[in-house]
Tab-separated table of C-alpha atoms in Angstrom:
chain	number	residue	atom	x	y	z
A	1	MET	CA	-12.138	21.339	-3.042
A	2	SER	CA	-15.197	23.420	-2.291
A	3	CYS	CA	-18.437	21.985	-1.005
A	4	PRO	CA	-19.884	19.845	-3.842
A	5	TYR	CA	-23.273	21.452	-3.381
A	6	SER	CA	-21.969	25.022	-3.596
A	7	SER	CA	-23.033	27.436	-6.348
A	8	ALA	CA	-20.046	26.386	-8.410
A	9	SER	CA	-21.577	22.970	-9.034
A	10	ILE	CA	-25.278	23.765	-9.456
A	11	LEU	CA	-26.951	24.489	-12.770
A	12	THR	CA	-28.867	27.753	-12.433
A	13	ASN	CA	-32.084	28.994	-14.005
A	14	GLY	CA	-34.365	32.049	-13.911
A	15	ASP	CA	-33.195	35.601	-14.567
A	16	ASN	CA	-29.652	35.056	-13.307
A	17	ALA	CA	-28.477	32.703	-16.026
A	18	GLN	CA	-29.609	30.935	-19.128
A	19	LYS	CA	-30.494	27.269	-18.865
A	20	GLY	CA	-27.363	25.165	-18.686
A	21	GLU	CA	-25.059	27.985	-17.600
A	22	VAL	CA	-22.810	26.992	-14.707
A	23	LEU	CA	-21.906	29.367	-11.927
A	24	GLY	CA	-18.208	29.196	-11.259
A	25	ALA	CA	-17.565	27.725	-14.681
A	26	GLU	CA	-13.942	28.723	-14.333
A	27	THR	CA	-13.511	25.568	-12.254
A	28	GLY	CA	-13.910	23.682	-15.520
A	29	MET	CA	-15.576	20.570	-14.081
A	30	LEU	CA	-18.998	19.664	-12.726
A	31	TYR	CA	-19.543	17.738	-9.505
A	32	GLY	CA	-20.790	14.655	-11.316
A	33	ASP	CA	-17.895	14.709	-13.776
A	34	TYR	CA	-15.309	15.088	-11.029
A	35	LEU	CA	-16.691	12.075	-9.139
A	36	MET	CA	-17.461	10.113	-12.326
A	37	LEU	CA	-20.954	9.550	-10.941
A	38	GLU	CA	-22.340	8.258	-14.213
A	39	LYS	CA	-20.092	5.199	-13.982
A	40	ILE	CA	-20.685	4.671	-10.265
A	41	ILE	CA	-24.447	5.134	-10.233
A	42	ASN	CA	-24.919	2.913	-13.287
A	43	ALA	CA	-22.662	0.135	-11.971
A	44	GLN	CA	-25.472	-1.917	-10.369
A	45	ARG	CA	-26.252	-4.852	-12.640
A	46	MET	CA	-29.036	-6.937	-11.116
A	47	GLN	CA	-28.767	-10.523	-12.313
A	48	SER	CA	-32.361	-11.171	-11.296
A	49	ALA	CA	-33.568	-8.314	-13.539
A	50	GLU	CA	-31.563	-9.654	-16.481
A	51	SER	CA	-33.351	-12.953	-15.950
A	52	ASN	CA	-36.716	-11.170	-16.043
A	53	ARG	CA	-37.364	-11.986	-12.373
A	54	PRO	CA	-36.230	-8.784	-10.614
A	55	VAL	CA	-35.713	-9.168	-6.874
A	56	HIS	CA	-35.956	-5.881	-5.021
A	57	ASP	CA	-33.323	-6.592	-2.333
A	58	GLU	CA	-30.614	-7.591	-4.806
A	59	HIS	CA	-30.110	-3.870	-5.433
A	60	LEU	CA	-29.357	-3.295	-1.723
A	61	PHE	CA	-26.982	-6.260	-1.708
A	62	ILE	CA	-25.004	-4.868	-4.648
A	63	ILE	CA	-24.884	-1.292	-3.350
A	64	THR	CA	-23.670	-2.368	0.094
A	65	HIS	CA	-20.882	-4.560	-1.248
A	66	GLN	CA	-19.784	-1.905	-3.717
A	67	ALA	CA	-19.584	0.537	-0.810
A	68	TYR	CA	-17.452	-2.006	1.050
A	69	GLU	CA	-15.041	-2.253	-1.867
A	70	LEU	CA	-14.699	1.539	-2.098
A	71	TRP	CA	-13.882	1.729	1.599
A	72	PHE	CA	-11.430	-1.186	1.248
A	73	LYS	CA	-9.692	0.853	-1.449
A	74	GLN	CA	-9.412	3.843	0.890
A	75	ILE	CA	-8.045	1.674	3.714
A	76	ILE	CA	-5.412	0.226	1.382
A	77	PHE	CA	-4.512	3.761	0.271
A	78	GLU	CA	-4.042	4.822	3.914
A	79	VAL	CA	-2.127	1.677	4.913
A	80	ASP	CA	0.281	2.055	1.992
A	81	SER	CA	0.964	5.688	2.939
A	82	ILE	CA	1.576	4.740	6.593
A	83	ARG	CA	3.909	1.936	5.545
A	84	ASP	CA	5.906	4.444	3.530
A	85	LEU	CA	6.265	6.663	6.623
A	86	PHE	CA	7.409	3.720	8.743
A	87	ASN	CA	9.671	2.176	6.105
A	88	VAL	CA	12.733	4.266	6.976
A	89	TYR	CA	15.692	3.689	9.263
A	90	ALA	CA	14.474	6.325	11.735
A	91	VAL	CA	10.878	7.516	11.669
A	92	ASP	CA	10.690	11.311	11.500
A	93	GLU	CA	8.993	12.230	14.779
A	94	SER	CA	7.414	15.251	13.116
A	95	ARG	CA	5.354	12.780	11.024
A	96	THR	CA	4.006	10.832	14.016
A	97	LEU	CA	0.901	13.006	14.184
A	98	GLU	CA	0.220	12.306	10.495
A	99	ILE	CA	0.612	8.573	11.134
A	100	LEU	CA	-1.820	8.875	14.032
A	101	LYS	CA	-4.360	10.734	11.913
A	102	ARG	CA	-4.299	8.123	9.174
A	103	LEU	CA	-4.452	5.181	11.597
A	104	ASN	CA	-7.431	6.763	13.314
A	105	ARG	CA	-9.087	7.268	9.930
A	106	ILE	CA	-8.703	3.568	9.174
A	107	ALA	CA	-10.247	2.676	12.534
A	108	ILE	CA	-13.235	4.960	11.918
A	109	ILE	CA	-13.763	3.523	8.427
A	110	LEU	CA	-13.730	-0.002	9.861
A	111	LYS	CA	-16.288	1.069	12.452
A	112	LEU	CA	-18.446	2.337	9.599
A	113	LEU	CA	-18.124	-1.035	7.857
A	114	VAL	CA	-19.410	-2.734	11.005
A	115	ASP	CA	-22.369	-0.347	10.920
A	116	HIS	CA	-23.161	-1.459	7.340
A	117	ILE	CA	-24.178	-4.903	8.618
A	118	PRO	CA	-27.532	-3.813	10.150
A	119	ILE	CA	-28.468	-2.292	6.788
A	120	LEU	CA	-27.970	-5.659	5.090
A	121	GLU	CA	-29.919	-7.318	7.877
A	122	THR	CA	-33.043	-5.394	6.849
A	123	MET	CA	-33.127	-8.092	4.163
A	124	THR	CA	-34.738	-11.315	5.396
A	125	PRO	CA	-33.353	-14.815	4.693
A	126	LEU	CA	-36.236	-15.447	2.294
A	127	ASP	CA	-35.463	-12.186	0.491
A	128	PHE	CA	-31.845	-13.320	0.079
A	129	MET	CA	-32.913	-16.773	-1.102
A	130	ASP	CA	-34.868	-15.127	-3.933
A	131	PHE	CA	-31.649	-14.108	-5.678
A	132	ARG	CA	-28.884	-16.106	-3.986
A	133	ASP	CA	-28.587	-18.627	-6.812
A	134	TYR	CA	-27.705	-15.798	-9.205
A	135	LEU	CA	-24.519	-15.126	-7.202
A	136	SER	CA	-22.899	-18.535	-7.539
A	137	PRO	CA	-19.976	-19.025	-7.866
A	138	ALA	CA	-19.256	-15.430	-6.773
A	139	SER	CA	-18.120	-15.155	-3.145
A	140	GLY	CA	-16.768	-12.569	-0.742
A	141	PHE	CA	-13.720	-14.817	-0.544
A	142	GLN	CA	-12.934	-13.503	-4.038
A	143	SER	CA	-12.590	-9.913	-2.817
A	144	LEU	CA	-9.079	-9.062	-3.961
A	145	GLN	CA	-9.013	-5.818	-2.000
A	146	PHE	CA	-10.001	-7.464	1.292
A	147	ARG	CA	-7.193	-10.003	0.865
A	148	LEU	CA	-4.711	-7.230	0.013
A	149	MET	CA	-5.892	-5.175	3.006
A	150	GLU	CA	-5.352	-8.118	5.370
A	151	ASN	CA	-1.903	-8.860	3.927
A	152	LYS	CA	-0.769	-5.262	4.053
A	153	LEU	CA	-1.876	-4.977	7.698
A	154	GLY	CA	0.013	-8.154	8.550
A	155	VAL	CA	-2.203	-11.268	8.425
A	156	LYS	CA	0.286	-14.035	7.619
A	157	GLN	CA	-0.440	-16.848	5.193
A	158	GLU	CA	0.588	-19.475	7.767
A	159	ASN	CA	-2.026	-18.165	10.220
A	160	ARG	CA	-4.909	-18.351	7.780
A	161	VAL	CA	-7.561	-21.048	7.823
A	162	LYS	CA	-6.641	-23.507	5.079
A	163	TYR	CA	-9.306	-22.990	2.461
A	164	ASN	CA	-8.826	-22.740	-1.289
A	165	GLN	CA	-5.234	-21.537	-1.269
A	166	ARG	CA	-4.925	-21.800	-5.064
A	167	TYR	CA	-5.260	-18.161	-6.090
A	168	GLN	CA	-5.598	-19.120	-9.737
A	169	ASP	CA	-8.847	-20.908	-8.852
A	170	VAL	CA	-10.176	-18.216	-6.520
A	171	PHE	CA	-9.601	-15.316	-8.910
A	172	GLY	CA	-10.511	-17.073	-12.117
A	173	GLY	CA	-7.013	-17.115	-13.545
A	174	ASP	CA	-6.580	-13.336	-13.180
A	175	SER	CA	-2.782	-13.172	-13.302
A	176	ASN	CA	-2.743	-9.528	-12.218
A	177	ALA	CA	-4.727	-10.348	-9.060
A	178	VAL	CA	-2.398	-13.246	-8.278
A	179	ASP	CA	0.671	-11.026	-8.761
A	180	LEU	CA	-0.771	-8.363	-6.443
A	181	ILE	CA	-1.482	-10.924	-3.723
A	182	ILE	CA	1.987	-12.453	-3.948
A	183	LYS	CA	3.543	-8.980	-3.804
A	184	SER	CA	1.479	-8.084	-0.733
A	185	GLU	CA	2.621	-11.290	0.964
A	186	THR	CA	6.309	-10.695	0.329
A	187	GLU	CA	6.679	-6.951	0.958
A	188	PRO	CA	6.924	-5.629	4.560
A	189	SER	CA	3.489	-5.394	6.161
A	190	LEU	CA	2.447	-2.633	8.536
A	191	CYS	CA	2.974	-5.083	11.399
A	192	ASP	CA	6.514	-5.846	10.210
A	193	LEU	CA	7.385	-2.158	9.995
A	194	VAL	CA	5.828	-1.342	13.384
A	195	GLN	CA	7.980	-4.056	14.936
A	196	LYS	CA	11.153	-2.562	13.424
A	197	TRP	CA	10.074	0.816	14.794
A	198	LEU	CA	9.484	-0.619	18.282
A	199	GLU	CA	12.867	-2.335	18.239
A	200	ARG	CA	14.471	1.118	17.969
A	201	THR	CA	12.701	2.478	21.088
A	202	PRO	CA	15.175	4.777	22.902
A	203	GLY	CA	16.230	3.284	26.233
A	204	LEU	CA	16.454	-0.346	25.140
A	205	GLU	CA	20.169	-0.107	24.397
A	206	GLU	CA	22.228	-2.345	26.709
A	207	ASP	CA	25.017	0.227	26.858
A	208	GLY	CA	22.556	2.994	27.763
A	209	PHE	CA	19.506	3.102	30.019
A	210	ASN	CA	19.019	-0.658	29.493
A	211	PHE	CA	15.333	-0.624	30.397
A	212	TRP	CA	14.890	-4.372	29.992
A	213	GLN	CA	17.489	-5.244	32.616
A	214	LYS	CA	16.038	-2.730	35.082
A	215	PHE	CA	12.484	-3.880	34.389
A	216	GLN	CA	13.386	-7.532	34.917
A	217	LYS	CA	15.090	-6.744	38.239
A	218	ASN	CA	12.096	-4.743	39.488
A	219	VAL	CA	9.656	-7.477	38.474
A	220	ASN	CA	11.717	-10.102	40.308
A	221	ASP	CA	11.959	-7.856	43.387
A	222	LEU	CA	8.174	-7.352	43.310
A	223	LEU	CA	7.484	-11.083	42.980
A	224	ASN	CA	9.950	-11.913	45.778
A	225	GLU	CA	8.251	-9.364	48.010
A	226	ASP	CA	4.821	-10.856	47.263
A	227	GLU	CA	6.190	-14.341	47.883
A	228	ASN	CA	7.559	-13.365	51.293
A	229	LYS	CA	4.229	-11.789	52.231
A	230	ALA	CA	2.436	-14.972	51.212
A	231	LYS	CA	4.772	-17.172	53.251
A	232	ALA	CA	4.088	-15.039	56.321
A	233	LEU	CA	0.341	-15.786	56.221
A	234	THR	CA	-0.899	-18.070	58.990
A	235	ASP	CA	-3.942	-19.358	57.101
A	236	GLU	CA	-2.657	-22.387	55.183
A	237	PHE	CA	-5.287	-22.249	52.410
A	238	LEU	CA	-4.751	-18.543	51.785
A	239	ARG	CA	-0.965	-18.951	51.987
A	240	ASN	CA	-0.952	-21.734	49.394
A	241	TYR	CA	-3.327	-19.764	47.158
A	242	ARG	CA	-1.107	-16.667	47.236
A	243	LEU	CA	2.056	-18.712	46.618
A	244	MET	CA	0.383	-20.434	43.677
A	245	ASP	CA	-0.562	-17.014	42.276
A	246	VAL	CA	3.021	-15.752	42.588
A	247	ASN	CA	4.377	-18.857	40.827
A	248	LYS	CA	1.892	-18.411	37.981
A	249	ARG	CA	2.971	-14.797	37.560
A	250	ARG	CA	6.631	-15.892	37.520
A	251	ASP	CA	5.799	-18.310	34.712
A	252	VAL	CA	4.052	-15.550	32.759
A	253	TYR	CA	6.968	-13.135	33.100
A	254	HIS	CA	9.367	-15.936	32.165
A	255	THR	CA	7.789	-15.957	28.702
A	256	ILE	CA	8.967	-12.400	28.057
A	257	PHE	CA	12.280	-12.466	29.932
A	258	ASN	CA	13.440	-15.722	28.351
A	259	GLN	CA	13.925	-15.259	24.623
A	260	ASP	CA	13.610	-18.978	23.830
A	261	ALA	CA	10.275	-19.127	25.662
A	262	HIS	CA	9.054	-16.072	23.747
A	263	GLU	CA	10.100	-17.456	20.374
A	264	ALA	CA	8.410	-20.776	21.146
A	265	LEU	CA	5.139	-18.865	21.582
A	266	VAL	CA	5.780	-17.037	18.294
A	267	SER	CA	6.334	-20.345	16.497
A	268	ARG	CA	2.959	-21.578	17.787
A	269	GLY	CA	1.226	-18.380	16.646
A	270	GLU	CA	0.436	-17.299	20.214
A	271	ARG	CA	2.617	-14.205	19.795
A	272	LYS	CA	3.410	-12.143	16.721
A	273	PHE	CA	6.041	-9.581	17.763
A	274	SER	CA	9.782	-10.115	17.836
A	275	TYR	CA	11.513	-10.328	21.227
A	276	LYS	CA	12.942	-6.810	20.926
A	277	ALA	CA	9.663	-5.333	19.641
A	278	MET	CA	7.880	-6.678	22.736
A	279	GLN	CA	10.412	-4.856	24.894
A	280	GLY	CA	9.791	-1.601	23.048
A	281	ALA	CA	6.003	-1.948	23.315
A	282	ILE	CA	6.207	-2.618	27.069
A	283	MET	CA	8.536	0.327	27.615
A	284	ILE	CA	6.297	2.725	25.675
A	285	THR	CA	3.269	1.486	27.629
A	286	LEU	CA	4.932	1.955	31.014
A	287	TYR	CA	6.341	5.411	30.211
A	288	ARG	CA	3.389	6.645	28.134
A	289	ASP	CA	3.067	9.749	30.346
A	290	GLU	CA	6.488	10.938	29.189
A	291	PRO	CA	6.055	13.453	26.319
A	292	ARG	CA	8.412	11.546	24.004
A	293	PHE	CA	6.353	8.371	24.400
A	294	SER	CA	2.877	9.928	24.386
A	295	GLN	CA	2.305	9.806	20.625
A	296	PRO	CA	3.949	6.368	20.195
A	297	HIS	CA	1.541	5.074	22.841
A	298	GLN	CA	-1.364	6.581	20.895
A	299	VAL	CA	-0.068	4.800	17.783
A	300	LEU	CA	-0.192	1.476	19.643
A	301	THR	CA	-3.730	2.285	20.823
A	302	CYS	CA	-4.856	3.047	17.244
A	303	LEU	CA	-3.380	-0.244	16.030
A	304	MET	CA	-5.437	-2.075	18.661
A	305	ASP	CA	-8.530	-0.132	17.564
A	306	ILE	CA	-7.977	-1.299	13.990
A	307	ASP	CA	-7.660	-4.910	15.122
A	308	SER	CA	-10.733	-4.552	17.337
A	309	PHE	CA	-12.928	-3.219	14.538
A	310	MET	CA	-11.645	-5.878	12.132
A	311	THR	CA	-12.634	-8.531	14.688
A	312	LYS	CA	-16.018	-6.868	15.286
A	313	TRP	CA	-16.636	-6.786	11.539
A	314	ARG	CA	-15.751	-10.474	11.196
A	315	TYR	CA	-18.043	-11.362	14.091
A	316	SER	CA	-20.952	-9.267	12.790
A	317	HIS	CA	-20.453	-10.752	9.334
A	318	VAL	CA	-20.443	-14.306	10.727
A	319	MET	CA	-23.655	-13.665	12.649
A	320	MET	CA	-25.294	-12.195	9.554
A	321	VAL	CA	-24.269	-15.174	7.418
A	322	GLN	CA	-25.657	-17.607	9.998
A	323	ARG	CA	-28.871	-15.618	10.074
A	324	MET	CA	-29.160	-15.593	6.278
A	325	ILE	CA	-28.131	-19.146	5.320
A	326	GLY	CA	-27.864	-21.032	8.625
A	327	SER	CA	-24.854	-23.072	9.722
A	328	GLN	CA	-25.077	-26.055	7.365
A	329	GLN	CA	-25.311	-24.626	3.853
A	330	LEU	CA	-22.233	-23.966	1.742
A	331	GLY	CA	-21.187	-20.399	0.984
A	332	THR	CA	-21.804	-19.083	-2.511
A	333	GLY	CA	-18.166	-19.678	-3.462
A	334	GLY	CA	-18.125	-23.288	-2.280
A	335	SER	CA	-16.658	-22.641	1.189
A	336	SER	CA	-18.276	-24.077	4.300
A	337	GLY	CA	-19.995	-20.712	4.746
A	338	TYR	CA	-20.716	-20.026	8.407
A	339	GLN	CA	-18.296	-22.704	9.639
A	340	TYR	CA	-15.405	-21.258	7.639
A	341	LEU	CA	-16.156	-17.655	8.645
A	342	ARG	CA	-16.476	-18.589	12.318
A	343	SER	CA	-12.970	-20.043	12.227
A	344	THR	CA	-11.596	-16.616	11.208
A	345	LEU	CA	-12.600	-15.164	14.601
A	346	SER	CA	-9.617	-16.756	16.352
A	347	ASP	CA	-6.581	-14.815	17.582
A	348	ARG	CA	-4.603	-16.053	14.576
A	349	TYR	CA	-6.280	-13.259	12.562
A	350	LYS	CA	-5.406	-10.549	15.090
A	351	VAL	CA	-2.423	-8.722	13.632
A	352	PHE	CA	-1.507	-6.793	16.781
A	353	LEU	CA	-2.400	-9.524	19.263
A	354	ASP	CA	0.611	-8.768	21.482
A	355	LEU	CA	-0.551	-5.204	22.102
A	356	PHE	CA	-3.780	-6.518	23.622
A	357	ASN	CA	-1.765	-8.668	26.021
A	358	LEU	CA	0.592	-5.926	27.242
A	359	SER	CA	-1.501	-5.334	30.353
A	360	THR	CA	-0.444	-8.834	31.460
A	361	PHE	CA	3.046	-7.481	32.114
A	362	LEU	CA	2.283	-4.146	33.745
A	363	ILE	CA	3.585	-3.386	37.220
A	364	PRO	CA	2.540	-0.702	39.748
A	365	ARG	CA	3.774	2.793	38.953
A	366	GLN	CA	6.008	2.872	42.023
A	367	ASN	CA	7.879	-0.181	40.719
A	368	ILE	CA	8.576	1.242	37.246
A	369	PRO	CA	12.325	1.910	36.900
A	370	PRO	CA	12.927	5.660	37.305
A	371	LEU	CA	14.515	7.446	34.362
A	372	THR	CA	18.148	8.405	34.775
A	373	ASP	CA	19.358	11.942	34.079
A	374	GLU	CA	21.023	10.661	30.903
A	375	MET	CA	17.776	9.057	29.753
A	376	ILE	CA	15.830	12.226	30.474
A	377	ASP	CA	18.337	14.183	28.392
A	378	GLN	CA	17.942	11.658	25.573
A	379	LEU	CA	14.150	11.899	25.666
A	380	TYR	CA	13.884	15.670	25.836
A	381	THR	CA	16.971	17.036	24.087
A	382	HIS	CA	17.586	14.309	21.539
A	383	ARG	CA	18.356	15.525	18.041
A	384	LYS	CA	18.577	13.467	14.893
A	385	SER	CA	22.151	12.751	13.920
A	386	SER	CA	23.334	14.059	10.598
């Protein structure tokens, strides 16, 4: 599409054309028609104006939230396309760059949504109070697209704060909305598909390079070496401190080397990834300088960016709500307002929580298991089987 402000979309006048003639009319459609601007620009219905008490800032409130919903729609569009690319037995490596581009786009859009908050904050609490009663019982909790976006990314129902779980009540008996939410909860989320992808990381196979076995041995060797150094210290306080540190690190590594310990953390919501997916994520992180793992590592980084901006948006939104209505008043939809929103800042809402914690399990470069010749051949000469 050409620039919307090019000559093809501008009505001309003067000697060059009669009034109403369109340059580039062969395109067959005007800028406003293509974007359906008449519908969009006239979609702001101020309840205060309809009640003959127009409140100036209600217009800003409506515009901002409509912009949010349009961006939510774009995020959902991108997430669905990325899920399609991941939802195959073996992800086509030639599409990794496209996945990266779309993930990065989502992250940038979310950053933009965070930047919308200061615009809303140009409205004072008294300004908001002038029209707040017109909103009830409408609430941001009723944003179907935000709920779909969370579900499609991978926020699980069991990790949500328990508030108004009856969708029929929240969405006013809209059966289509309820069906869409249920579908988004049952189909594979982006998080689910990323885990399946990580589980197929080359080098995890026990009959091949067997990275996990080599990694575990090197970690144990490193901890034993640190323990021996600590025992050799003559200062009793320092010796005990270093030994305590080594034991704590052993306990931490035990949670990834022992599958039962890992799954216990998953059951408590402290981890999200499967045991095998954690192995793949750690391997990609350690060998990210290898060309085959460079783009997968960038994918993991983009996923963390998305989670980070979602968390920043939640936090900024919570602070804005507290500023506008305080911490005691109910939200417009009957929720506890600030108290409810603050509870959504916990790690239970982080979809890719485990990626943030990968640095816990890193080891010095010199202790990373070296690649075997066979593994190097697999990384650099691998071809898809027929």
